[in-house]
Short mmCIF file of C-alpha atoms in Angstrom, two decimals:
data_model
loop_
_atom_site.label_atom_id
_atom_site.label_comp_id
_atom_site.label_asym_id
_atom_site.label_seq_id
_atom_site.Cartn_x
_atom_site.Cartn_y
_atom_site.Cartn_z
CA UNK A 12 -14.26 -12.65 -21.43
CA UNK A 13 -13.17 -10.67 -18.30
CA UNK A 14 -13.09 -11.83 -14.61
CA UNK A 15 -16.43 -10.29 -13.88
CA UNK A 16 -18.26 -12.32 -16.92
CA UNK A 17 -16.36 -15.02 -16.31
CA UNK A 18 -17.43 -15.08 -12.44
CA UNK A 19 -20.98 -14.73 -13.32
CA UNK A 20 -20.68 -17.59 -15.76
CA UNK A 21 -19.02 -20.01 -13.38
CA UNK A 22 -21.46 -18.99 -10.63
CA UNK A 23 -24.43 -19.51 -12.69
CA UNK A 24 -23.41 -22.91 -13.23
CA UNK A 25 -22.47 -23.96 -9.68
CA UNK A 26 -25.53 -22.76 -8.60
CA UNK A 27 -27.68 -24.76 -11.00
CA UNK A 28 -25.78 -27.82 -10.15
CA UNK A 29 -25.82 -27.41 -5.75
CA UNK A 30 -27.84 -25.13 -5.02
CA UNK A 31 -31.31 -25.52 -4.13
CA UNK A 32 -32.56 -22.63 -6.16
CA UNK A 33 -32.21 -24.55 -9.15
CA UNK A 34 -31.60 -22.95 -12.55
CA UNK A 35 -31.35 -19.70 -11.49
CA UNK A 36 -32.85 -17.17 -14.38
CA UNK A 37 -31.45 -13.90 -14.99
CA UNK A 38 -34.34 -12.28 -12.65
CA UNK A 39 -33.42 -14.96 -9.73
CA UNK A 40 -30.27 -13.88 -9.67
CA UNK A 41 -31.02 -10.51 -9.85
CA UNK A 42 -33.53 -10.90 -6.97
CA UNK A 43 -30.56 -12.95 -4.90
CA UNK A 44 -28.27 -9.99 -4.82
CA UNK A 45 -31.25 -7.94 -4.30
CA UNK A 46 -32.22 -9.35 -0.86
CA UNK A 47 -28.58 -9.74 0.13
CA UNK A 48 -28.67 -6.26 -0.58
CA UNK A 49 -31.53 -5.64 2.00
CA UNK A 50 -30.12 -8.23 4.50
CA UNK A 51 -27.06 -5.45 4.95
CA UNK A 52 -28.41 -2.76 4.78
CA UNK A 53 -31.20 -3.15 7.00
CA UNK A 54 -29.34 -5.08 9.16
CA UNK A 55 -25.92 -3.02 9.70
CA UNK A 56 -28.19 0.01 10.25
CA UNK A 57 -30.45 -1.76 12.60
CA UNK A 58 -27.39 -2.92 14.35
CA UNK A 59 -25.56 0.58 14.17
CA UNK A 60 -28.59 2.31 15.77
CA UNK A 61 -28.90 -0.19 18.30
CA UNK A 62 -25.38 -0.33 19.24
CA UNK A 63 -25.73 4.09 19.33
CA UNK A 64 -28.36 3.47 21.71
CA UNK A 65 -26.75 1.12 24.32
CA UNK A 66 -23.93 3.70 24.92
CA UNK A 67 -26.27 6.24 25.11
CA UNK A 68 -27.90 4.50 27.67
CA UNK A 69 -25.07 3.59 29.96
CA UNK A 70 -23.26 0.87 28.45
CA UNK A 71 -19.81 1.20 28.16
CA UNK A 72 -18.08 -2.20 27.78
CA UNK A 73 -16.01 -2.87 24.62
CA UNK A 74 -15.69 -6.18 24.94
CA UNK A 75 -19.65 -6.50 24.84
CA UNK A 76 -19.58 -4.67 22.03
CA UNK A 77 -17.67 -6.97 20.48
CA UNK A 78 -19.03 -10.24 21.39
CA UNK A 79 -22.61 -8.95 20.31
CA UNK A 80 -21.40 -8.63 16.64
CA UNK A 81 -21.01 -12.35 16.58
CA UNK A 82 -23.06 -13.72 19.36
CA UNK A 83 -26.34 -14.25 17.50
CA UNK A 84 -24.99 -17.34 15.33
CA UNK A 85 -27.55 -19.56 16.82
CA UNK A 86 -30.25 -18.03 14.84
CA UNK A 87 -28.93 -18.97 11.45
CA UNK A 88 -28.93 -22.71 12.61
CA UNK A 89 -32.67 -23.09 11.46
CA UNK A 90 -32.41 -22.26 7.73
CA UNK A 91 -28.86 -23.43 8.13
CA UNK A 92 -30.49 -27.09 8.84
CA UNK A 93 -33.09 -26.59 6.22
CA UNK A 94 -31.01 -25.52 3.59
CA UNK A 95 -28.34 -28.26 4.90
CA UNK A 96 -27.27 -30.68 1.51
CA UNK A 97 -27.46 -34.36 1.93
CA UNK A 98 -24.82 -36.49 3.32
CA UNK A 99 -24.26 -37.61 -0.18
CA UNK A 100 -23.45 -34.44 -1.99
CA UNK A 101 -21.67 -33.35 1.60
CA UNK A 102 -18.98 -36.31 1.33
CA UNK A 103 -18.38 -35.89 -2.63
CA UNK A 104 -14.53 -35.84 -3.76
CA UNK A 105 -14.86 -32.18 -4.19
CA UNK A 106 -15.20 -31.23 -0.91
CA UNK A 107 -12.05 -29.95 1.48
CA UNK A 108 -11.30 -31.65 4.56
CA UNK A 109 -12.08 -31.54 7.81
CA UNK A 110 -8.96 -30.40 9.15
CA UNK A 111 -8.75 -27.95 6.29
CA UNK A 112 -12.08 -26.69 6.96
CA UNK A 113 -11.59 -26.29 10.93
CA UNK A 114 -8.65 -24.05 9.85
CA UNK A 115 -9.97 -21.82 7.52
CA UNK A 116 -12.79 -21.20 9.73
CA UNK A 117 -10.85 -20.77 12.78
CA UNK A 118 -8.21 -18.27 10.94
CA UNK A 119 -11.46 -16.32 9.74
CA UNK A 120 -12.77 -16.65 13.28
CA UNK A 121 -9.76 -15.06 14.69
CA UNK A 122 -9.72 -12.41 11.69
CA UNK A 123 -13.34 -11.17 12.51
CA UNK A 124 -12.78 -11.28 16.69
CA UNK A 125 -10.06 -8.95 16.21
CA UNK A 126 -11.68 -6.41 13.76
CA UNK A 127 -14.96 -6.52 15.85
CA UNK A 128 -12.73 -5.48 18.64
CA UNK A 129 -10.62 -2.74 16.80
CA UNK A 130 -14.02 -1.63 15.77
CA UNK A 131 -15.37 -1.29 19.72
CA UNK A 132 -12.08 0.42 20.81
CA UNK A 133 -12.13 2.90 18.04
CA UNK A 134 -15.67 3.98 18.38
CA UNK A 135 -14.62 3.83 22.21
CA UNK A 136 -12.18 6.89 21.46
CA UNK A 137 -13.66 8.67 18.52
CA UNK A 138 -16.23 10.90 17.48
CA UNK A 139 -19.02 9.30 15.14
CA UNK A 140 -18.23 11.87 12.27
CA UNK A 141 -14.10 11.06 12.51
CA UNK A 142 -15.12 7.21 12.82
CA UNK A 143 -17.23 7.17 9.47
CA UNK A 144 -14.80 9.11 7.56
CA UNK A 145 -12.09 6.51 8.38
CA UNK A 146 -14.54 3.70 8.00
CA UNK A 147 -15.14 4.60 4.30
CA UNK A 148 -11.38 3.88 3.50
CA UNK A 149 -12.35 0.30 3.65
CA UNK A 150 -13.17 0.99 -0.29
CA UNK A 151 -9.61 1.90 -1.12
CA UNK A 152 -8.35 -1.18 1.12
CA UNK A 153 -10.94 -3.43 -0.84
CA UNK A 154 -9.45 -2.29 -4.14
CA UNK A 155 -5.75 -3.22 -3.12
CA UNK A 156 -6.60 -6.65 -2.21
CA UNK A 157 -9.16 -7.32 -4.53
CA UNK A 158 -6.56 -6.69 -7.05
CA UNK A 159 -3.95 -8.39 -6.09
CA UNK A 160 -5.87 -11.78 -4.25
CA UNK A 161 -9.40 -11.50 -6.36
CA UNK A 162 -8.17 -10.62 -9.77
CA UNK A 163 -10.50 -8.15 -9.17
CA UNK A 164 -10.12 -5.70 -12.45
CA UNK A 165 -11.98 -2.31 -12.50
CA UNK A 166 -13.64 -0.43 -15.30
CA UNK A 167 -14.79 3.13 -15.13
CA UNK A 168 -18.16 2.75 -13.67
CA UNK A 169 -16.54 0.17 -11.05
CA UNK A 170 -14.27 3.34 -10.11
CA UNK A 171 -16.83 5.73 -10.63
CA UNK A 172 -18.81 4.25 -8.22
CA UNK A 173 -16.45 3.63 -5.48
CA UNK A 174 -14.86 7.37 -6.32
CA UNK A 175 -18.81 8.94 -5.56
CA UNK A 176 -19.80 6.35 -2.95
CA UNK A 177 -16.69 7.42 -0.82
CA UNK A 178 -17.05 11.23 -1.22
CA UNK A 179 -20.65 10.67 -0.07
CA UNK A 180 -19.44 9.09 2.97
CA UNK A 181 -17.31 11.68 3.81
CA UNK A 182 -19.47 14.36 3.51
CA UNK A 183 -21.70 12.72 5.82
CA UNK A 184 -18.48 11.98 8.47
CA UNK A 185 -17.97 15.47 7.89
CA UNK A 186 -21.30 17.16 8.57
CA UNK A 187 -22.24 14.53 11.07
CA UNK A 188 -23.06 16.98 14.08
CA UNK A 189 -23.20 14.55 17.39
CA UNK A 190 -20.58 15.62 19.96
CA UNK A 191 -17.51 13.07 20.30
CA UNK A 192 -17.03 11.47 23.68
CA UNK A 193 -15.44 14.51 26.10
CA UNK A 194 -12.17 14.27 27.52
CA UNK A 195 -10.21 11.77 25.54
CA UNK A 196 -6.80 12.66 25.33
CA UNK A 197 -4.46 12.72 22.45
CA UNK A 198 -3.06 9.25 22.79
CA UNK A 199 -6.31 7.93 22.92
CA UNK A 200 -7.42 9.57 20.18
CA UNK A 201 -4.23 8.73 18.15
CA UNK A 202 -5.18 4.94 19.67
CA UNK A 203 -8.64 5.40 18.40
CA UNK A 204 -8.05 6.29 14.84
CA UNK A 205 -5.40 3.65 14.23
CA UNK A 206 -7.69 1.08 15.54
CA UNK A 207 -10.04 2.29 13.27
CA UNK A 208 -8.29 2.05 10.14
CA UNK A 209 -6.59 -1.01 10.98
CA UNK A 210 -10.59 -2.43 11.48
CA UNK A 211 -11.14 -1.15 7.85
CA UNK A 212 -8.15 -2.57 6.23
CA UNK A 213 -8.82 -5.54 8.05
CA UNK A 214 -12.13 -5.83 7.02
CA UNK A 215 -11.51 -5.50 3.77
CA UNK A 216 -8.59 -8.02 3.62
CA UNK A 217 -11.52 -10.47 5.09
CA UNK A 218 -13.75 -10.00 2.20
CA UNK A 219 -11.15 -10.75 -0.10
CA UNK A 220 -10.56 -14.02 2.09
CA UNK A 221 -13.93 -14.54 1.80
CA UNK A 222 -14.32 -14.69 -1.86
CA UNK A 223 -11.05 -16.88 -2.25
CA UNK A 224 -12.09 -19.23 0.01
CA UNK A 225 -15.34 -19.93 -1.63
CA UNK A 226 -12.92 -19.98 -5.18
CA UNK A 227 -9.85 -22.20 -4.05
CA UNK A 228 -11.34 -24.27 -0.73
CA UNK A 229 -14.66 -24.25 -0.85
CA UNK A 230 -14.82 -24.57 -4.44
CA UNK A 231 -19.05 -24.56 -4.46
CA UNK A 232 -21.38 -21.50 -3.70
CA UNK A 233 -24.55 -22.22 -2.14
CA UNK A 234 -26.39 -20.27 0.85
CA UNK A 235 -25.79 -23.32 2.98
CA UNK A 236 -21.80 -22.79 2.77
CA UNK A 237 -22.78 -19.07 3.19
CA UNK A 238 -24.38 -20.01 6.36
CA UNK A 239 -22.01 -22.91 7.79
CA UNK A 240 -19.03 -20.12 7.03
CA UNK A 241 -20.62 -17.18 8.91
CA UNK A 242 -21.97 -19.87 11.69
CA UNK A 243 -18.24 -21.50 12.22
CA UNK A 244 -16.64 -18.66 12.18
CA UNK A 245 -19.00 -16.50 14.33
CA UNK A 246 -18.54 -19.38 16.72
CA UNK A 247 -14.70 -18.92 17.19
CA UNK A 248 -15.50 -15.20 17.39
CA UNK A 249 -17.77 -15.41 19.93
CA UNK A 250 -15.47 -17.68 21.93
CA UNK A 251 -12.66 -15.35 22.08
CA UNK A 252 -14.50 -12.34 22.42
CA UNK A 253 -16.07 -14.57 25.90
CA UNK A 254 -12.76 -14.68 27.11
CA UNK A 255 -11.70 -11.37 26.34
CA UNK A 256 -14.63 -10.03 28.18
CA UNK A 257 -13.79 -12.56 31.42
CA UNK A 258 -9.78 -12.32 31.27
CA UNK A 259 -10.06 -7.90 31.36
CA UNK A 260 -12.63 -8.40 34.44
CA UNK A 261 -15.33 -6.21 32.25
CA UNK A 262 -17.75 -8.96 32.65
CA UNK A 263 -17.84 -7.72 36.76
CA UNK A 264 -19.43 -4.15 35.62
CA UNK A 265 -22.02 -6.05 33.64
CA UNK A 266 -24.80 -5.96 36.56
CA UNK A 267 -24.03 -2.36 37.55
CA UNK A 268 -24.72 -1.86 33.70
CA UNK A 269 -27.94 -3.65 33.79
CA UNK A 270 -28.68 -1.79 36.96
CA UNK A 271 -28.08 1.94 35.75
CA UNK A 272 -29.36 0.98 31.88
CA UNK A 273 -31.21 4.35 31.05
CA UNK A 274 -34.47 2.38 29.96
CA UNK A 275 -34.46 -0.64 32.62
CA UNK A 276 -32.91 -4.25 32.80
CA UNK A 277 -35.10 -5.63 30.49
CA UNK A 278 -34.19 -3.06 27.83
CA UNK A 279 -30.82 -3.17 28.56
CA UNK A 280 -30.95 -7.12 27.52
CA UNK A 281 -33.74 -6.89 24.92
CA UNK A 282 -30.57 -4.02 23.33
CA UNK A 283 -27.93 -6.59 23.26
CA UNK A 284 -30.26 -9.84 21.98
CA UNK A 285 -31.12 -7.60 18.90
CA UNK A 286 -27.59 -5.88 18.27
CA UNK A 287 -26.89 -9.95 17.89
CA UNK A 288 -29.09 -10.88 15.49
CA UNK A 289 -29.17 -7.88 13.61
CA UNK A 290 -25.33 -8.16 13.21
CA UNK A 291 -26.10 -11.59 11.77
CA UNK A 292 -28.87 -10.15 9.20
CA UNK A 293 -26.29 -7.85 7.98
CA UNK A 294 -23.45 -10.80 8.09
CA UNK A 295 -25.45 -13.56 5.71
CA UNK A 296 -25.70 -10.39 3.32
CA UNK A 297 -22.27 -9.30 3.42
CA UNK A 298 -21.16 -13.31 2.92
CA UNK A 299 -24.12 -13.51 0.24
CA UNK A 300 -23.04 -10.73 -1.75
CA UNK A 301 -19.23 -12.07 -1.69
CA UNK A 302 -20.46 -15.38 -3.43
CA UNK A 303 -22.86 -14.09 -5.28
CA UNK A 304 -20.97 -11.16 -7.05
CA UNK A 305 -17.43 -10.14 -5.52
CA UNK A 306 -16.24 -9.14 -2.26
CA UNK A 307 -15.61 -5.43 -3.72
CA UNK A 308 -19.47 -5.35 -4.05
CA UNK A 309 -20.17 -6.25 -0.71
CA UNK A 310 -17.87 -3.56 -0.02
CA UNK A 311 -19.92 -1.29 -2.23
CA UNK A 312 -22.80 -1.84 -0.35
CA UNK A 313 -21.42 -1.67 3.49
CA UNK A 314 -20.25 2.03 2.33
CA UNK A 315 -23.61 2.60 1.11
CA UNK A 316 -25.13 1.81 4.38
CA UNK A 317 -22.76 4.88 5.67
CA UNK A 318 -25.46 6.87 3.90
CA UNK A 319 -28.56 4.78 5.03
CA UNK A 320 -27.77 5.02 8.55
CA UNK A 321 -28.42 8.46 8.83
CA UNK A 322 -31.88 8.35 7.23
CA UNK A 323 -32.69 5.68 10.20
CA UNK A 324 -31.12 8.17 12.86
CA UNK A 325 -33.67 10.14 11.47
CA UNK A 326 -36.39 8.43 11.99
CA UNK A 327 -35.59 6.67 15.15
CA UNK A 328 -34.01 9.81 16.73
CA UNK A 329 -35.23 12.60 14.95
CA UNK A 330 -31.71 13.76 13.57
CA UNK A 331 -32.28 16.87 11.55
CA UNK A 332 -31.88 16.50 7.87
CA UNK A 333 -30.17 19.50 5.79
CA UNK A 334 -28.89 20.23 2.81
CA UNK A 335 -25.39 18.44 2.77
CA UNK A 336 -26.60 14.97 3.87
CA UNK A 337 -29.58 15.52 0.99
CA UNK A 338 -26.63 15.95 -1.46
CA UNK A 339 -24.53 13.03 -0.15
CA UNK A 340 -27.91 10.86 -0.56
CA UNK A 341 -28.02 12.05 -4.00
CA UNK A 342 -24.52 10.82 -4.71
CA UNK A 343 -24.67 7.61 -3.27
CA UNK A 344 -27.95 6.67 -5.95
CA UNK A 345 -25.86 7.72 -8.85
CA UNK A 346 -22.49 5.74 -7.29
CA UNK A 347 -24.98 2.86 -6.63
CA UNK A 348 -26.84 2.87 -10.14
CA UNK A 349 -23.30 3.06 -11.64
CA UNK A 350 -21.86 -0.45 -10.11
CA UNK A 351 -25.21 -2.03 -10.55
CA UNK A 352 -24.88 -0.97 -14.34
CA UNK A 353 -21.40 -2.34 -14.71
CA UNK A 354 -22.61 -5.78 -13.05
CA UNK A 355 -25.62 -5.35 -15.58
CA UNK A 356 -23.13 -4.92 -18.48
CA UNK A 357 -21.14 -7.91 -17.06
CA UNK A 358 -24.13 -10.32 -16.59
CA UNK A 359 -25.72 -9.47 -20.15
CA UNK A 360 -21.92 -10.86 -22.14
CA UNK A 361 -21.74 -13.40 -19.76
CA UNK A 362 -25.24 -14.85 -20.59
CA UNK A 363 -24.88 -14.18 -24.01
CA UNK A 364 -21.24 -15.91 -24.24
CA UNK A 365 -22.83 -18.77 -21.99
CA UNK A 366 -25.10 -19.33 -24.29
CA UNK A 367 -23.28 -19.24 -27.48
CA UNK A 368 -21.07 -21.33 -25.99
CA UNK A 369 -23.75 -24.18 -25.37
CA UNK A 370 -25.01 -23.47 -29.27
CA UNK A 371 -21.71 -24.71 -30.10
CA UNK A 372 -21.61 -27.35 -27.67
CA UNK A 373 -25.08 -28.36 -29.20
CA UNK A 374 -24.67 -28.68 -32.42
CA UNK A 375 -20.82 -30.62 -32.07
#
């Protein structure tokens, strides 16, 4: 059995036993990774767009930026409450600590404040098409620590998909053809694209934390974990990115901002309450899609939104549409289809082996 079947298997059966979709068929789970799916996609491009348009519009503060990504953790309280287990199953033996839980959080906390950040400052100094193109080597950073903390093993389709999937993000970095900010000088630039790969290798080596904390700490996989780790740890974000904002003095330009906001005050906040919560959308699927399949997935899927994006761009802002970007749209279906078929492949042994295993079980 190989780590993927093996994953599924061991998945399926924590799931059945804590979560509250109970007995998950083949089709539930199916449909689970499907609206994870939709969760990040929809949400990273929503938050993408929204985060083009308040720089467009006058805003220019990084550490705003930043706090946005994780500033809309409030809203995942509600189905955080109603998907909270009871105090019985919350105190079993299984469960880690309380100091050991305030630590992990905090650590991831402090891992996703500083890549929001070296996200903001490279954006800050780069043009969009250069800051995609690096962004996609978040793939090859994914691989290396998959491997080496996931056990993460790859087949040909897995690499397939991740070869095609980051060609078709280039070629969109490549043809993207909005103007980079004027006037940055070298060493900014230089500052620019090392923040940005940093972010991506960063990223990358938080998925993979991700996915071994739910394996070695967490040790169950329900949405409610999902939710209490992206609340925690958005809180610790937020917290830091506060007093970044307050200890550079940006949070002094913050009424001129509002003032001068191309579109009016009330855009200008009505821009940076929806950057929030669409940053949270897109978080609960990234987290979802680390539990319920691997963190290399989720990966997967934030490079596929480097496609998406564009089609929003040119819907919202009329971006033309020509022949390269149709091509790189093209690749990133077959990419896609060809991880989804591997995890296809994987999930069809593992229920098979599952339940030839319980055969046996049955009839000792």
């Amino acid at each position: 059995m190989t780590d993927n079947q093996e994953s599924i298997v061991n998945k399926e059966e924590n799931l059945m036993d804590e979560s509250p979709f109970l007995k998950l068929k083949r089709w539930q789970w199916w449909l689970l990774v499907a609206i994870n799916i939709f969760f990040l996609i929809a949400g990273q491009a929503a938050a993408v767009l929204l985060g083009r348009f308040y720089y467009d519009k006058g805003g220019n503060s990084k550490w705003m930026a930043t706090l946005v990504q994780t500033a809309g953790f409030p809203v995942l309280c509600i189905p955080w409450f109603l998907l909270h287990p009871s105090r019985e199953a919350s105190t079993s033996s299984t469960s880690p600590s309380i100091k050991t839980l305030a630590l992990l959080y905090f650590v991831l906390g402090v891992l996703v404040a500083g890549d929001n950040m070296l996200y903001s400052v490279g954006l800050l100094y780069l043009s969009a098409s250069t800051y995609s193109l690096i962004c996609a080597t978040q793939l090859a950073f994914n691989a290396v620590f998959s491997y080496f903390l996931n056990s993460q093993k790859f087949t040909a389709l897995i690499l397939n998909s991740v070869v095609i999937l980051s060609l078709s993000a280039a070629l969109i970095a490549v043809n993207d053809d909005s103007d980079g900010p004027s006037g940055v000088p070298k060493g900014k630039f230089l500052i620019g694209f090392l923040c940005t790969l940093g972010a991506s290798a960063l990223y990358s080596l938080l998925l993979s934390f991700m996915q071994l904390s739910f394996q070695k700490v967490l040790k169950k996989e329900t949405f409610s974990v999902v939710l209490e780790m992206q609340i925690y740890t958005s809180v610790v974000a937020s917290c830091l990115s506060t007093i970044g904002l307050f200890a550079s003095g940006e949070w002094k330009s913050l009424q001129h901002e509002m003032e001068v906001f191309g579109t009016g005050r009330v855009s200008y906040v009505l821009t940076l309450v929806w950057t929030a919560i669409t940053w949270q959308v897109c978080a609960v699927g990234v987290v979802g899609l680390i539990f319920v399949v691997s963190s290399l997935f989720s990966n997967v899927i934030s490079t596929l939104s480097l496609a998406v994006t564009p089609l929003a761009a040119l819907v919202v802002f009329h971006d033309k549409m020509n022949g390269v970007k149709v091509i790189a749209m093209l690749l990133v279906l077959c990419g896609f289809a060809s991880y989804i078929y591997q995890n296809y492949i994987d999930d069809k042994k593992a229920r098979r082996l599952q339940t030839h295993v319980r055969e046996i079980q049955h009839t000792a």
